[in-house]
Amino acid sequence: MMTMTISPPSIPLTHLQRYKTASVKQGLGNHQSIGGGGLLVMASSSPKNLTTTNYLKHVESMKSLPSGAGKISQLNAVILGEALASEEDDLVFPSDGFSRQALVPSPQKYLEMYKRSIEDPAGFWSDIASSEFYWKQRWGDHVYSENLDVRKGNIKIEWFKGGITNICYNCLDKNIDAGLGDKIALYWESNEPGFDATLTYSQLLGRVCQLANYLKSIGVRKGDAVIIYLPMLMELPIAMLACARIGAVHSVHVSSSFMQKRVVFAGFSAESLAQRIMDCKPKVVITCNAVKRGPKTIALKDIVDAALIESAKNGTSADVCLTYENQSALKRESTKWQEGRDIWWEDVIPKYPTTCDVEWVDAEDPLFLLYTSGSTGKPKGVLHTTGGYMVYTATTFKYAFDYKESDVYWCTADCGWITGHSYVSYGPMLNGATVVVYEGAPNYPDPGRCWDIVDKYKVTIFYTAPTLVRSLMRDGDEYVTRYSRKSLRVLGSVGEPINPSAWRWFFNVVGGSKCPISDTWWQTETGGFMITPLPGAWPQKPGSATFPFFGVQPVIVDEKGVEIEGECSGYLCVKSSWPGAFRTLYGDHERYETTYFKPFPGYYFTGDGCSRDRDGYHWLTGRVDDVINVSGHRIGTAEVESALVSHPRCAEAAVVGVEHEVKGQGIYAFVTLVDGVSYSEELRRSLVLTVRNQIGAFAAPDKIHWAPSLPKTRSGKIMRRILRKIASRQLDELGDTSTLAEPGVVDQLIALADC
């Protein structure tokens, strides 16, 4: 471990300048000077070069430093590739070698780019849009137009309006024209080891055009709906791109007024799928007969058949059900079939031409609708448009992962979620990246499967969810260390705050202490990363999302909507729009305004709580509706969960609030133990004591509920709504559990309720 002595700043500096100089023991060398929040910079750099104007509040301090932000002595730190990050380490620095090759190699470069993105957003984003993307026609006089204040009229966000483009063309044709036709676009890995496939960019374009031509031949036009109900086969991104090529909009909830392609997470029940069919009235549904998920076979077409029967009862039917034969899961002869409606993909698509004209669309034409959970349980149809989303997802992918042309990228998310849209399909392909698509379960046939895939394809960037990290951590280091993983150079985390102990395991064990972690914070609504580390630019604090991406102005406000400066906790909001922002909730603009813009007029309200430390680093504390009020103490569930998981025998934890006759709300903790550890009263007391010691007696759980596993979606998101119902014993209100990766978990938790 390396110990650093930090000198206090002699003048108020930006949050990116919290450490003026550092003398580092054990021979860091002359190049290891620090400027900006502990940022690694060259020794010749002067702190005054980092000065920004005072209105950039989210990256600079107050004119008078906040209380407690003075001298920080004996700060512990490690350097990438040189030491393990321990519980005592506050900072993990990029190595000089990594920083020198990074797209954003220093805090000075970040501040230069960030400052321009805030002072001149039109110039910043138009320069990127015009230089890195193809436009059939340039946008009008105004790069963007916005109103985020409900007091001034309807909420409106527009970027590049009047610009004519096509996201499929930019993903494929543009890259081929640039000489990437023979580059691998997709590595596909089957659920079963030993089965795989590849497509180059030229081959992928040919497949996309064949499907696009077929869709046109059966009458699908601009404005028509196409539902896609597929697992992680190559045919899923092919279908998405094919629909986008002909002007379709993919979504989970649309109407006939839009041209649409509907991507539905392949895990919805027949009833849920039927509702979506009735909503968008598709001419065609695209699915496959079945999929293998670990040892299980899931008959997807049976679900589609049941959904089509249900929708037909309500007056909506699809003319065509295009079905891909996934032979590894189910043979053709065993698939239920309806003549006249059902068509085998393999029988028709290969017959069509491998070229297809592009349908050019306006930048503000809808690209997709995707559902996200509402606090009431009623899903919200988030609408993203074409041009701004295209520019933003591509740019965030490029910088947050420090993308290089030689990289092989793997994101474990399903394409039915926003992460799969932005960072499996569009963001990577817009950059001409090579992407790994994996059909199966991450722990099949054993918990080493991820690292087997990493070694097989020499994956350099690995992006996954904290839930998977904790699950693999629970299975033990030996499943990781038996594989090389030498190709890895950047890791990423998405979906929820990652607790520091899981961060350190991910960094130390998976990354071998040499890979920075892009711990990204963003939402379905934002389209792309909002607060994220930029590898090589500054040191990381385990569990912190660090600083805002270009063009993003995060603020922390109190309950009255007053911005809080310096070290603080509160509600995370964003002022001013960004290109990737969603435009409305489909069919319910009033709910869009009420949910996101009325709570704090003039700001986009994220619904998340956030803390900013003395150095300006942002720490997401979870959804505001995940805050528990115990005897007047507002406690973030993520904070309690992090404390529980720090216990050496706790693998994972999920905390919810329950009614308490004395305290108002009590803390109810579901705890999954490390393999081989048995439940006991002694361990229960030890877990409660851990929380008391780390947070305080007021945060001690009232109930520890043993959980062999937690109810999660296939993307790894914990379904806290179900946990609340179990904790409150409202078992008749559990709702639909068919979307869970393991529905049987619910019965296990109910059985253990009184243990």
Tab-separated table of N, CA and C in Angstrom, residues 277-418:
chain	number	residue	atom	x	y	z
A	277	ILE	N	-48.929	-5.716	-27.640
A	277	ILE	CA	-49.471	-5.964	-28.981
A	277	ILE	C	-50.737	-5.137	-29.199
A	278	MET	N	-51.587	-5.092	-28.190
A	278	MET	CA	-52.821	-4.317	-28.316
A	278	MET	C	-52.532	-2.824	-28.416
A	279	ASP	N	-51.451	-2.377	-27.780
A	279	ASP	CA	-51.107	-0.966	-27.813
A	279	ASP	C	-50.605	-0.522	-29.179
A	280	CYS	N	-49.698	-1.297	-29.773
A	280	CYS	CA	-49.048	-0.798	-30.994
A	280	CYS	C	-49.580	-1.432	-32.278
A	281	LYS	N	-50.420	-2.483	-32.153
A	281	LYS	CA	-51.064	-3.102	-33.321
A	281	LYS	C	-50.058	-3.394	-34.442
A	282	PRO	N	-49.136	-4.298	-34.193
A	282	PRO	CA	-48.071	-4.567	-35.162
A	282	PRO	C	-48.551	-5.364	-36.362
A	283	LYS	N	-47.900	-5.147	-37.488
A	283	LYS	CA	-48.144	-5.997	-38.652
A	283	LYS	C	-47.379	-7.303	-38.544
A	284	VAL	N	-46.291	-7.288	-37.766
A	284	VAL	CA	-45.459	-8.479	-37.641
A	284	VAL	C	-44.859	-8.540	-36.243
A	285	VAL	N	-44.743	-9.747	-35.743
A	285	VAL	CA	-44.011	-10.026	-34.511
A	285	VAL	C	-42.809	-10.877	-34.883
A	286	ILE	N	-41.633	-10.492	-34.399
A	286	ILE	CA	-40.413	-11.261	-34.667
A	286	ILE	C	-39.989	-11.942	-33.378
A	287	THR	N	-39.822	-13.250	-33.429
A	287	THR	CA	-39.444	-14.007	-32.245
A	287	THR	C	-38.590	-15.200	-32.663
A	288	CYS	N	-38.296	-16.081	-31.728
A	288	CYS	CA	-37.675	-17.363	-32.054
A	288	CYS	C	-38.445	-18.441	-31.313
A	289	ASN	N	-38.220	-19.691	-31.712
A	289	ASN	CA	-39.046	-20.742	-31.124
A	289	ASN	C	-38.714	-20.980	-29.649
A	290	ALA	N	-37.429	-20.863	-29.272
A	290	ALA	CA	-37.050	-21.105	-27.881
A	290	ALA	C	-35.632	-20.615	-27.645
A	291	VAL	N	-35.255	-20.571	-26.374
A	291	VAL	CA	-33.896	-20.171	-26.011
A	291	VAL	C	-33.450	-21.006	-24.821
A	292	LYS	N	-32.164	-21.278	-24.779
A	292	LYS	CA	-31.578	-21.950	-23.620
A	292	LYS	C	-30.972	-20.886	-22.723
A	293	ARG	N	-31.382	-20.908	-21.475
A	293	ARG	CA	-30.825	-19.988	-20.489
A	293	ARG	C	-30.250	-20.844	-19.375
A	294	GLY	N	-28.937	-21.065	-19.415
A	294	GLY	CA	-28.352	-22.046	-18.531
A	294	GLY	C	-28.890	-23.413	-18.909
A	295	PRO	N	-29.281	-24.228	-17.950
A	295	PRO	CA	-29.818	-25.559	-18.287
A	295	PRO	C	-31.285	-25.526	-18.701
A	296	LYS	N	-31.935	-24.374	-18.582
A	296	LYS	CA	-33.367	-24.277	-18.854
A	296	LYS	C	-33.660	-23.974	-20.317
A	297	THR	N	-34.730	-24.558	-20.820
A	297	THR	CA	-35.253	-24.211	-22.140
A	297	THR	C	-36.514	-23.374	-21.946
A	298	ILE	N	-36.525	-22.187	-22.554
A	298	ILE	CA	-37.676	-21.288	-22.447
A	298	ILE	C	-38.346	-21.201	-23.813
A	299	ALA	N	-39.591	-21.633	-23.887
A	299	ALA	CA	-40.325	-21.661	-25.151
A	299	ALA	C	-40.906	-20.275	-25.429
A	300	LEU	N	-40.130	-19.427	-26.079
A	300	LEU	CA	-40.571	-18.055	-26.322
A	300	LEU	C	-41.793	-17.996	-27.227
A	301	LYS	N	-41.809	-18.836	-28.246
A	301	LYS	CA	-42.940	-18.755	-29.179
A	301	LYS	C	-44.251	-19.161	-28.511
A	302	ASP	N	-44.205	-20.047	-27.544
A	302	ASP	CA	-45.421	-20.387	-26.803
A	302	ASP	C	-45.978	-19.146	-26.101
A	303	ILE	N	-45.072	-18.321	-25.582
A	303	ILE	CA	-45.499	-17.083	-24.925
A	303	ILE	C	-46.115	-16.138	-25.956
A	304	VAL	N	-45.469	-16.038	-27.127
A	304	VAL	CA	-45.998	-15.187	-28.197
A	304	VAL	C	-47.362	-15.685	-28.652
A	305	ASP	N	-47.493	-17.003	-28.831
A	305	ASP	CA	-48.776	-17.574	-29.264
A	305	ASP	C	-49.885	-17.217	-28.279
A	306	ALA	N	-49.589	-17.374	-26.993
A	306	ALA	CA	-50.595	-17.065	-25.973
A	306	ALA	C	-50.934	-15.578	-25.984
A	307	ALA	N	-49.915	-14.745	-26.189
A	307	ALA	CA	-50.148	-13.297	-26.236
A	307	ALA	C	-51.001	-12.921	-27.441
A	308	LEU	N	-50.744	-13.540	-28.599
A	308	LEU	CA	-51.515	-13.238	-29.805
A	308	LEU	C	-52.970	-13.693	-29.665
A	309	ILE	N	-53.175	-14.800	-28.966
A	309	ILE	CA	-54.545	-15.252	-28.710
A	309	ILE	C	-55.268	-14.244	-27.823
A	310	GLU	N	-54.583	-13.788	-26.785
A	310	GLU	CA	-55.177	-12.833	-25.852
A	310	GLU	C	-55.481	-11.508	-26.542
A	311	SER	N	-54.548	-11.030	-27.361
A	311	SER	CA	-54.770	-9.751	-28.037
A	311	SER	C	-55.883	-9.863	-29.075
A	312	ALA	N	-55.978	-11.031	-29.725
A	312	ALA	CA	-57.034	-11.228	-30.718
A	312	ALA	C	-58.412	-11.154	-30.069
A	313	LYS	N	-58.515	-11.632	-28.838
A	313	LYS	CA	-59.788	-11.559	-28.120
A	313	LYS	C	-60.216	-10.109	-27.918
A	314	ASN	N	-59.223	-9.223	-27.889
A	314	ASN	CA	-59.497	-7.806	-27.681
A	314	ASN	C	-59.446	-7.012	-28.981
A	315	GLY	N	-59.494	-7.744	-30.108
A	315	GLY	CA	-59.628	-7.081	-31.393
A	315	GLY	C	-58.341	-6.722	-32.105
A	316	THR	N	-57.189	-7.188	-31.610
A	316	THR	CA	-55.914	-6.878	-32.253
A	316	THR	C	-55.200	-8.156	-32.632
A	317	SER	N	-54.848	-8.280	-33.896
A	317	SER	CA	-54.125	-9.470	-34.350
A	317	SER	C	-52.950	-9.046	-35.214
A	318	ALA	N	-51.918	-9.880	-35.245
A	318	ALA	CA	-50.747	-9.634	-36.089
A	318	ALA	C	-50.842	-10.536	-37.313
A	319	ASP	N	-50.531	-9.989	-38.471
A	319	ASP	CA	-50.633	-10.762	-39.701
A	319	ASP	C	-49.538	-11.813	-39.820
A	320	VAL	N	-48.357	-11.493	-39.278
A	320	VAL	CA	-47.199	-12.365	-39.457
A	320	VAL	C	-46.470	-12.544	-38.136
A	321	CYS	N	-46.060	-13.770	-37.860
A	321	CYS	CA	-45.166	-14.066	-36.747
A	321	CYS	C	-43.903	-14.685	-37.345
A	322	LEU	N	-42.887	-13.851	-37.540
A	322	LEU	CA	-41.626	-14.303	-38.126
A	322	LEU	C	-40.812	-14.973	-37.028
A	323	THR	N	-40.486	-16.256	-37.210
A	323	THR	CA	-39.893	-17.059	-36.146
A	323	THR	C	-38.531	-17.601	-36.562
A	324	TYR	N	-37.522	-17.287	-35.767
A	324	TYR	CA	-36.184	-17.806	-36.010
A	324	TYR	C	-36.055	-19.170	-35.336
A	325	GLU	N	-35.539	-20.138	-36.061
A	325	GLU	CA	-35.349	-21.472	-35.490
A	325	GLU	C	-34.023	-21.519	-34.734
A	326	ASN	N	-34.119	-21.485	-33.433
A	326	ASN	CA	-32.935	-21.574	-32.580
A	326	ASN	C	-32.695	-23.049	-32.272
A	327	GLN	N	-31.978	-23.716	-33.169
A	327	GLN	CA	-31.880	-25.175	-33.132
A	327	GLN	C	-31.253	-25.702	-31.852
A	328	SER	N	-30.403	-24.923	-31.226
A	328	SER	CA	-29.749	-25.404	-30.009
A	328	SER	C	-30.734	-25.530	-28.853
A	329	ALA	N	-31.880	-24.856	-28.966
A	329	ALA	CA	-32.871	-24.886	-27.892
A	329	ALA	C	-34.065	-25.771	-28.221
A	330	LEU	N	-34.527	-25.736	-29.499
A	330	LEU	CA	-35.730	-26.485	-29.878
A	330	LEU	C	-35.741	-26.691	-31.382
A	331	LYS	N	-36.038	-27.907	-31.797
A	331	LYS	CA	-36.085	-28.213	-33.226
A	331	LYS	C	-37.392	-27.719	-33.846
A	332	ARG	N	-37.326	-27.520	-35.145
A	332	ARG	CA	-38.480	-27.008	-35.886
A	332	ARG	C	-39.717	-27.875	-35.714
A	333	GLU	N	-39.516	-29.195	-35.797
A	333	GLU	CA	-40.665	-30.104	-35.747
A	333	GLU	C	-41.359	-30.120	-34.382
A	334	SER	N	-40.679	-29.618	-33.355
A	334	SER	CA	-41.273	-29.592	-32.019
A	334	SER	C	-41.932	-28.253	-31.697
A	335	THR	N	-41.901	-27.334	-32.657
A	335	THR	CA	-42.433	-25.993	-32.441
A	335	THR	C	-43.901	-25.924	-32.848
A	336	LYS	N	-44.733	-25.370	-31.968
A	336	LYS	CA	-46.145	-25.183	-32.298
A	336	LYS	C	-46.261	-24.180	-33.436
A	337	TRP	N	-47.225	-24.422	-34.334
A	337	TRP	CA	-47.259	-23.651	-35.590
A	337	TRP	C	-48.684	-23.319	-35.988
A	338	GLN	N	-48.859	-22.078	-36.483
A	338	GLN	CA	-50.148	-21.682	-37.041
A	338	GLN	C	-49.943	-21.310	-38.501
A	339	GLU	N	-50.411	-22.164	-39.373
A	339	GLU	CA	-50.257	-21.935	-40.815
A	339	GLU	C	-50.959	-20.647	-41.224
A	340	GLY	N	-50.323	-19.958	-42.153
A	340	GLY	CA	-50.882	-18.717	-42.658
A	340	GLY	C	-50.427	-17.493	-41.890
A	341	ARG	N	-49.959	-17.703	-40.669
A	341	ARG	CA	-49.454	-16.581	-39.870
A	341	ARG	C	-47.969	-16.727	-39.569
A	342	ASP	N	-47.567	-17.940	-39.216
A	342	ASP	CA	-46.192	-18.176	-38.779
A	342	ASP	C	-45.275	-18.445	-39.968
A	343	ILE	N	-44.120	-17.804	-39.960
A	343	ILE	CA	-43.136	-17.933	-41.034
A	343	ILE	C	-41.763	-18.201	-40.413
A	344	TRP	N	-41.044	-19.196	-40.966
A	344	TRP	CA	-39.689	-19.449	-40.495
A	344	TRP	C	-38.732	-18.424	-41.101
A	345	TRP	N	-37.974	-17.767	-40.228
A	345	TRP	CA	-36.966	-16.783	-40.647
A	345	TRP	C	-36.058	-17.390	-41.715
A	346	GLU	N	-35.537	-18.578	-41.426
A	346	GLU	CA	-34.546	-19.197	-42.317
A	346	GLU	C	-35.114	-19.526	-43.692
A	347	ASP	N	-36.438	-19.634	-43.810
A	347	ASP	CA	-37.044	-19.987	-45.092
A	347	ASP	C	-37.217	-18.795	-46.022
A	348	VAL	N	-37.235	-17.591	-45.469
A	348	VAL	CA	-37.556	-16.435	-46.310
A	348	VAL	C	-36.465	-15.366	-46.353
A	349	ILE	N	-35.860	-15.046	-45.230
A	349	ILE	CA	-34.936	-13.898	-45.171
A	349	ILE	C	-33.747	-14.059	-46.115
A	350	PRO	N	-33.111	-15.232	-46.198
A	350	PRO	CA	-31.937	-15.361	-47.080
A	350	PRO	C	-32.234	-15.127	-48.560
A	351	LYS	N	-33.495	-15.131	-48.943
A	351	LYS	CA	-33.857	-14.953	-50.355
A	351	LYS	C	-33.849	-13.487	-50.790
A	352	TYR	N	-33.770	-12.587	-49.845
A	352	TYR	CA	-33.900	-11.169	-50.178
A	352	TYR	C	-32.543	-10.523	-50.446
A	353	PRO	N	-32.520	-9.432	-51.219
A	353	PRO	CA	-31.258	-8.755	-51.565
A	353	PRO	C	-30.526	-8.235	-50.329
A	354	THR	N	-29.220	-8.145	-50.445
A	354	THR	CA	-28.384	-7.699	-49.334
A	354	THR	C	-28.121	-6.192	-49.372
A	355	THR	N	-28.879	-5.491	-50.186
A	355	THR	CA	-28.830	-4.027	-50.176
A	355	THR	C	-30.249	-3.504	-49.993
A	356	CYS	N	-30.361	-2.377	-49.284
A	356	CYS	CA	-31.676	-1.793	-49.024
A	356	CYS	C	-31.519	-0.296	-48.848
A	357	ASP	N	-32.351	0.466	-49.542
A	357	ASP	CA	-32.286	1.915	-49.423
A	357	ASP	C	-32.602	2.356	-47.994
A	358	VAL	N	-31.976	3.454	-47.601
A	358	VAL	CA	-32.160	4.009	-46.262
A	358	VAL	C	-33.361	4.943	-46.245
A	359	GLU	N	-34.146	4.864	-45.190
A	359	GLU	CA	-35.224	5.820	-44.942
A	359	GLU	C	-34.646	6.923	-44.059
A	360	TRP	N	-34.450	8.110	-44.630
A	360	TRP	CA	-33.857	9.208	-43.882
A	360	TRP	C	-34.907	9.844	-42.985
A	361	VAL	N	-34.528	10.156	-41.751
A	361	VAL	CA	-35.480	10.679	-40.772
A	361	VAL	C	-34.941	11.958	-40.141
A	362	ASP	N	-35.842	12.744	-39.589
A	362	ASP	CA	-35.442	13.958	-38.880
A	362	ASP	C	-34.816	13.583	-37.534
A	363	ALA	N	-33.903	14.416	-37.074
A	363	ALA	CA	-33.240	14.156	-35.796
A	363	ALA	C	-34.228	14.015	-34.656
A	364	GLU	N	-35.363	14.710	-34.728
A	364	GLU	CA	-36.355	14.642	-33.661
A	364	GLU	C	-37.451	13.619	-33.925
A	365	ASP	N	-37.306	12.807	-34.985
A	365	ASP	CA	-38.242	11.697	-35.176
A	365	ASP	C	-37.971	10.628	-34.124
A	366	PRO	N	-39.025	9.966	-33.635
A	366	PRO	CA	-38.836	8.948	-32.596
A	366	PRO	C	-37.936	7.812	-33.073
A	367	LEU	N	-37.054	7.370	-32.196
A	367	LEU	CA	-36.200	6.210	-32.463
A	367	LEU	C	-36.707	4.993	-31.709
A	368	PHE	N	-36.982	5.151	-30.406
A	368	PHE	CA	-37.552	4.023	-29.669
A	368	PHE	C	-38.281	4.499	-28.426
A	369	LEU	N	-39.169	3.641	-27.964
A	369	LEU	CA	-39.841	3.790	-26.685
A	369	LEU	C	-39.434	2.616	-25.818
A	370	LEU	N	-39.123	2.895	-24.586
A	370	LEU	CA	-38.702	1.830	-23.685
A	370	LEU	C	-39.339	2.072	-22.326
A	371	TYR	N	-39.812	1.007	-21.730
A	371	TYR	CA	-40.508	1.149	-20.460
A	371	TYR	C	-39.557	1.096	-19.286
A	372	THR	N	-39.858	1.930	-18.310
A	372	THR	CA	-39.139	1.913	-17.047
A	372	THR	C	-40.161	1.867	-15.929
A	373	SER	N	-39.744	1.375	-14.786
A	373	SER	CA	-40.671	1.183	-13.674
A	373	SER	C	-41.112	2.511	-13.088
A	374	GLY	N	-42.357	2.579	-12.710
A	374	GLY	CA	-42.864	3.733	-11.976
A	374	GLY	C	-43.014	3.371	-10.509
A	375	SER	N	-43.033	4.376	-9.652
A	375	SER	CA	-43.161	4.106	-8.220
A	375	SER	C	-44.508	3.477	-7.891
A	376	THR	N	-45.489	3.681	-8.766
A	376	THR	CA	-46.813	3.098	-8.541
A	376	THR	C	-46.926	1.705	-9.111
A	377	GLY	N	-45.900	1.237	-9.820
A	377	GLY	CA	-45.955	-0.055	-10.482
A	377	GLY	C	-46.424	0.060	-11.915
A	378	LYS	N	-46.989	1.224	-12.285
A	378	LYS	CA	-47.409	1.438	-13.659
A	378	LYS	C	-46.196	1.859	-14.479
A	379	PRO	N	-45.827	1.103	-15.514
A	379	PRO	CA	-44.626	1.432	-16.285
A	379	PRO	C	-44.785	2.719	-17.079
A	380	LYS	N	-43.647	3.352	-17.341
A	380	LYS	CA	-43.623	4.619	-18.073
A	380	LYS	C	-42.932	4.403	-19.413
A	381	GLY	N	-43.597	4.814	-20.505
A	381	GLY	CA	-43.040	4.654	-21.847
A	381	GLY	C	-42.123	5.807	-22.198
A	382	VAL	N	-40.834	5.613	-22.044
A	382	VAL	CA	-39.846	6.667	-22.264
A	382	VAL	C	-39.539	6.786	-23.759
A	383	LEU	N	-39.687	7.999	-24.300
A	383	LEU	CA	-39.482	8.231	-25.730
A	383	LEU	C	-38.133	8.886	-25.990
A	384	HIS	N	-37.322	8.232	-26.810
A	384	HIS	CA	-36.061	8.811	-27.275
A	384	HIS	C	-36.148	9.075	-28.778
A	385	THR	N	-35.518	10.162	-29.187
A	385	THR	CA	-35.508	10.514	-30.601
A	385	THR	C	-34.154	10.183	-31.218
A	386	THR	N	-33.997	10.448	-32.508
A	386	THR	CA	-32.904	9.865	-33.278
A	386	THR	C	-31.572	10.595	-33.153
A	387	GLY	N	-31.534	11.866	-33.530
A	387	GLY	CA	-30.256	12.547	-33.690
A	387	GLY	C	-29.498	12.779	-32.406
A	388	GLY	N	-30.157	13.355	-31.400
A	388	GLY	CA	-29.495	13.622	-30.140
A	388	GLY	C	-29.041	12.354	-29.451
A	389	TYR	N	-29.899	11.341	-29.460
A	389	TYR	CA	-29.554	10.053	-28.856
A	389	TYR	C	-28.339	9.449	-29.551
A	390	MET	N	-28.320	9.499	-30.866
A	390	MET	CA	-27.209	8.945	-31.637
A	390	MET	C	-25.886	9.602	-31.244
A	391	VAL	N	-25.880	10.918	-31.221
A	391	VAL	CA	-24.649	11.650	-30.909
A	391	VAL	C	-24.221	11.396	-29.468
A	392	TYR	N	-25.180	11.380	-28.556
A	392	TYR	CA	-24.840	11.276	-27.137
A	392	TYR	C	-24.357	9.881	-26.754
A	393	THR	N	-25.048	8.833	-27.231
A	393	THR	CA	-24.628	7.476	-26.862
A	393	THR	C	-23.259	7.148	-27.452
A	394	ALA	N	-23.019	7.572	-28.673
A	394	ALA	CA	-21.719	7.305	-29.291
A	394	ALA	C	-20.602	8.024	-28.554
A	395	THR	N	-20.856	9.273	-28.159
A	395	THR	CA	-19.821	10.074	-27.500
A	395	THR	C	-19.552	9.588	-26.084
A	396	THR	N	-20.595	9.238	-25.346
A	396	THR	CA	-20.391	8.714	-23.992
A	396	THR	C	-19.648	7.388	-24.037
A	397	PHE	N	-19.998	6.515	-24.975
A	397	PHE	CA	-19.286	5.240	-25.107
A	397	PHE	C	-17.804	5.478	-25.366
A	398	LYS	N	-17.517	6.378	-26.272
A	398	LYS	CA	-16.130	6.644	-26.682
A	398	LYS	C	-15.275	7.100	-25.510
A	399	TYR	N	-15.765	8.064	-24.743
A	399	TYR	CA	-14.936	8.664	-23.697
A	399	TYR	C	-14.998	7.906	-22.368
A	400	ALA	N	-16.160	7.396	-21.981
A	400	ALA	CA	-16.275	6.735	-20.680
A	400	ALA	C	-15.519	5.413	-20.647
A	401	PHE	N	-15.369	4.770	-21.807
A	401	PHE	CA	-14.606	3.525	-21.869
A	401	PHE	C	-13.233	3.723	-22.515
A	402	ASP	N	-12.887	4.986	-22.814
A	402	ASP	CA	-11.598	5.275	-23.445
A	402	ASP	C	-11.406	4.354	-24.660
A	403	TYR	N	-12.421	4.324	-25.523
A	403	TYR	CA	-12.467	3.347	-26.616
A	403	TYR	C	-11.331	3.526	-27.617
A	404	LYS	N	-10.723	2.388	-27.975
A	404	LYS	CA	-9.702	2.321	-29.019
A	404	LYS	C	-10.178	1.358	-30.115
A	405	GLU	N	-9.716	1.560	-31.346
A	405	GLU	CA	-10.178	0.735	-32.466
A	405	GLU	C	-9.865	-0.749	-32.270
A	406	SER	N	-8.842	-1.051	-31.481
A	406	SER	CA	-8.455	-2.449	-31.268
A	406	SER	C	-9.248	-3.120	-30.154
A	407	ASP	N	-10.110	-2.393	-29.473
A	407	ASP	CA	-10.843	-2.959	-28.339
A	407	ASP	C	-11.856	-4.010	-28.771
A	408	VAL	N	-12.054	-4.995	-27.899
A	408	VAL	CA	-13.163	-5.943	-27.997
A	408	VAL	C	-14.027	-5.699	-26.767
A	409	TYR	N	-15.282	-5.366	-26.998
A	409	TYR	CA	-16.168	-4.859	-25.946
A	409	TYR	C	-17.277	-5.850	-25.638
A	410	TRP	N	-17.527	-6.050	-24.331
A	410	TRP	CA	-18.625	-6.930	-23.925
A	410	TRP	C	-19.418	-6.276	-22.807
A	411	CYS	N	-20.700	-6.044	-23.083
A	411	CYS	CA	-21.665	-5.592	-22.087
A	411	CYS	C	-22.633	-6.743	-21.855
A	412	THR	N	-22.838	-7.124	-20.610
A	412	THR	CA	-23.642	-8.309	-20.309
A	412	THR	C	-25.146	-8.045	-20.318
A	413	ALA	N	-25.564	-6.823	-20.604
A	413	ALA	CA	-26.991	-6.479	-20.541
A	413	ALA	C	-27.766	-7.069	-21.711
A	414	ASP	N	-29.051	-7.250	-21.493
A	414	ASP	CA	-29.974	-7.686	-22.532
A	414	ASP	C	-30.389	-6.478	-23.363
A	415	CYS	N	-30.560	-6.672	-24.659
A	415	CYS	CA	-30.946	-5.565	-25.545
A	415	CYS	C	-32.342	-5.027	-25.259
A	416	GLY	N	-33.125	-5.752	-24.487
A	416	GLY	CA	-34.447	-5.260	-24.141
A	416	GLY	C	-34.438	-4.166	-23.089
A	417	TRP	N	-33.271	-3.862	-22.526
A	417	TRP	CA	-33.145	-2.796	-21.545
A	417	TRP	C	-32.378	-1.638	-22.159
A	418	ILE	N	-32.427	-0.479	-21.525
A	418	ILE	CA	-31.761	0.696	-22.083
A	418	ILE	C	-30.255	0.473	-22.224
